[in-house]
mmCIF file of C-alpha atoms in Angstrom:
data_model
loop_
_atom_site.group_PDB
_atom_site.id
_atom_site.type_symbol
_atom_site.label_atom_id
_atom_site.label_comp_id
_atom_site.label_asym_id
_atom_site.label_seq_id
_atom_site.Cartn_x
_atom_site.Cartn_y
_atom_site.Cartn_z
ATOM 1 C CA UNK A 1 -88.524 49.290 -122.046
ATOM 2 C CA UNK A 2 -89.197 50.023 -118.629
ATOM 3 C CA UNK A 3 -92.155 48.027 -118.472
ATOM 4 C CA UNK A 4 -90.162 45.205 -119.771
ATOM 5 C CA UNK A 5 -87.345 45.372 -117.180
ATOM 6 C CA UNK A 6 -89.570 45.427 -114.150
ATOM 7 C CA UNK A 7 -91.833 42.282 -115.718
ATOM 8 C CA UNK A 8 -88.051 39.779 -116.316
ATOM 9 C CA UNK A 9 -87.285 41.101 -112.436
ATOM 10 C CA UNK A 10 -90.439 40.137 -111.725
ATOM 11 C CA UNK A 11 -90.816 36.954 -113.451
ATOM 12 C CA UNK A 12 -87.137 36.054 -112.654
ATOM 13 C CA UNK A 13 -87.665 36.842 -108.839
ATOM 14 C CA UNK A 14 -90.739 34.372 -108.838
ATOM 15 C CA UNK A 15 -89.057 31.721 -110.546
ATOM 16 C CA UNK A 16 -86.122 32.098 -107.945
ATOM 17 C CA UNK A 17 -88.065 32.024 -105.277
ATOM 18 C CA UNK A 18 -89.893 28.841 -106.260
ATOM 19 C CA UNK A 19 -86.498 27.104 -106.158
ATOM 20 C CA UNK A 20 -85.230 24.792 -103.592
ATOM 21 C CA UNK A 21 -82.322 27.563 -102.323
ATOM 22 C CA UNK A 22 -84.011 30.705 -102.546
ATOM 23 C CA UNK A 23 -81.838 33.157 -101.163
ATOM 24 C CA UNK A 24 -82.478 37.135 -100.512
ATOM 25 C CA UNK A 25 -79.113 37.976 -102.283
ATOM 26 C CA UNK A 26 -80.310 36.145 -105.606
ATOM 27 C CA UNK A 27 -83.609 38.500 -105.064
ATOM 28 C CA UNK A 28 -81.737 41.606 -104.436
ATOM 29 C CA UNK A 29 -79.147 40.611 -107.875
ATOM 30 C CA UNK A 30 -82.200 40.130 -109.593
ATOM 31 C CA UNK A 31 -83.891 43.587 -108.643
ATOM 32 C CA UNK A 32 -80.332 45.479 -109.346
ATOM 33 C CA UNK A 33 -79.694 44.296 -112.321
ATOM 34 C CA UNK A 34 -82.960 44.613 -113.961
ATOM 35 C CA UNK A 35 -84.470 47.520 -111.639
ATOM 36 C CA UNK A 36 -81.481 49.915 -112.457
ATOM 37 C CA UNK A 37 -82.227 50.121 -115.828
ATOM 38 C CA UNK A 38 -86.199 50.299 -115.314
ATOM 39 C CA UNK A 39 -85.921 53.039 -113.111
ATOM 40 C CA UNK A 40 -83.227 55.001 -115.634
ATOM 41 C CA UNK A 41 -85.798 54.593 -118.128
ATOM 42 C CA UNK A 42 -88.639 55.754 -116.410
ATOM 43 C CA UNK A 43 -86.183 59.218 -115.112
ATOM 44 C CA UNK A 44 -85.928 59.636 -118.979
ATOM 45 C CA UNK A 45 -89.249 59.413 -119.960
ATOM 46 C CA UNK A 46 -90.325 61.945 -116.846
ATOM 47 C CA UNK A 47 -87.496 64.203 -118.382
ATOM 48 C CA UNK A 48 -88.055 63.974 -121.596
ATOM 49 C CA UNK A 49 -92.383 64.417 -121.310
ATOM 50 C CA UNK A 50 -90.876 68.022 -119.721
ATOM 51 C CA UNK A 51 -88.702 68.957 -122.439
ATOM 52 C CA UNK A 52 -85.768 68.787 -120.472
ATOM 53 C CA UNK A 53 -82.182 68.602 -121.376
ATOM 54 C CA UNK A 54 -80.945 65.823 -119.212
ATOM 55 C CA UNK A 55 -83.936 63.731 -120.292
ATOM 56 C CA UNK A 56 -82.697 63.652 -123.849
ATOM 57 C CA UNK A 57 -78.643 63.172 -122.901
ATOM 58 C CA UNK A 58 -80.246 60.104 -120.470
ATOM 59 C CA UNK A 59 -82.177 58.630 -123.359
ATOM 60 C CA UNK A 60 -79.529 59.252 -126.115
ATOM 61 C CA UNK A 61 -76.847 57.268 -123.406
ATOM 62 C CA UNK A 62 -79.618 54.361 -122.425
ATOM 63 C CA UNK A 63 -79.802 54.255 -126.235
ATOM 64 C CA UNK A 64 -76.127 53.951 -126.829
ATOM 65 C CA UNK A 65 -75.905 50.977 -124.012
ATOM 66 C CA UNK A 66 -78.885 49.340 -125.957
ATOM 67 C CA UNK A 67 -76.880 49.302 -129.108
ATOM 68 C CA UNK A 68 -75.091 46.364 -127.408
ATOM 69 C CA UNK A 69 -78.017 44.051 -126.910
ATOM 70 C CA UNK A 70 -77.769 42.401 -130.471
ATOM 71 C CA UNK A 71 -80.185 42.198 -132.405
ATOM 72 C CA UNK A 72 -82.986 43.610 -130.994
ATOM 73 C CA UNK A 73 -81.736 46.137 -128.512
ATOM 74 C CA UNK A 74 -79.393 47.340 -131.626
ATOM 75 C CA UNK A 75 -82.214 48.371 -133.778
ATOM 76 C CA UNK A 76 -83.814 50.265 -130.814
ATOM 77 C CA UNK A 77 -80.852 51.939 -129.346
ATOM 78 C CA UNK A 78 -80.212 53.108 -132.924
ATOM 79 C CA UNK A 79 -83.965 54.266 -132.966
ATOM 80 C CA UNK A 80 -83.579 55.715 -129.656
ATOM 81 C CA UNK A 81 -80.444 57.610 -130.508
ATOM 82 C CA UNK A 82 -82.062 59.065 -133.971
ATOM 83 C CA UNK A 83 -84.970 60.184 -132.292
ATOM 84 C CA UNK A 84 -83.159 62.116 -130.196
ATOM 85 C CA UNK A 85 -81.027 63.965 -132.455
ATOM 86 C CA UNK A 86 -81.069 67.973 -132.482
ATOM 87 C CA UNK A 87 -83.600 68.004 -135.525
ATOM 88 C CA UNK A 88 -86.527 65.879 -133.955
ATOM 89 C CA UNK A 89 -85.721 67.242 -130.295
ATOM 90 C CA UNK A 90 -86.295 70.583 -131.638
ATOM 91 C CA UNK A 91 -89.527 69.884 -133.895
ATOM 92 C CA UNK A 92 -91.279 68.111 -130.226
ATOM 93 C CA UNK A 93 -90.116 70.829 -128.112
ATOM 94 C CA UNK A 94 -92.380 73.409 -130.533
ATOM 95 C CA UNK A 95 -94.916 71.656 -131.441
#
């Protein structure tokens, strides 16, 4: 997912700046609202590689905001947020 967000700020910034009125505060819109997200998802990723707690509460609440994005982001929030449940988090953390 994280890939993802910083490739549509990417490809979003480009195609903004190729416009007749490119302005910095389109730019810096652009990088908030799709760089937030990329850079929560890479903090959960780092945490959860570690086996940390607050890596697994940041992915199960990134999941729970993805439940919004219908369709798609529905089926992987769900995903997201079943893959972090107590049973799985405890198998990975052993094995």
């Amino acid at each position: 997912m994280a890939i993802f967000y910083g490739l549509m700020a990417a490809l979003l910034s480009a195609i903004h700046l190729t416009g007749d009125k490119a302005s910095a505060t389109g730019v810096l819109i652009f990088a908030a609202v799709f760089g937030t997200p990329l850079v929560l998802h890479a903090l959960a990723l780092r945490g959860v590689r570690n086996g940390l707690l607050w890596g697994r509460s940041l992915s199960r609440t990134l999941g729970i905001l993805l439940l919004f994005a219908v369709p798609i982001g529905t089926v992987l929030g769900a995903f997201v947020i079943m893959r972090t449940g107590p049973k799985d988090w405890e198998n990975s953390a052993s094995g």
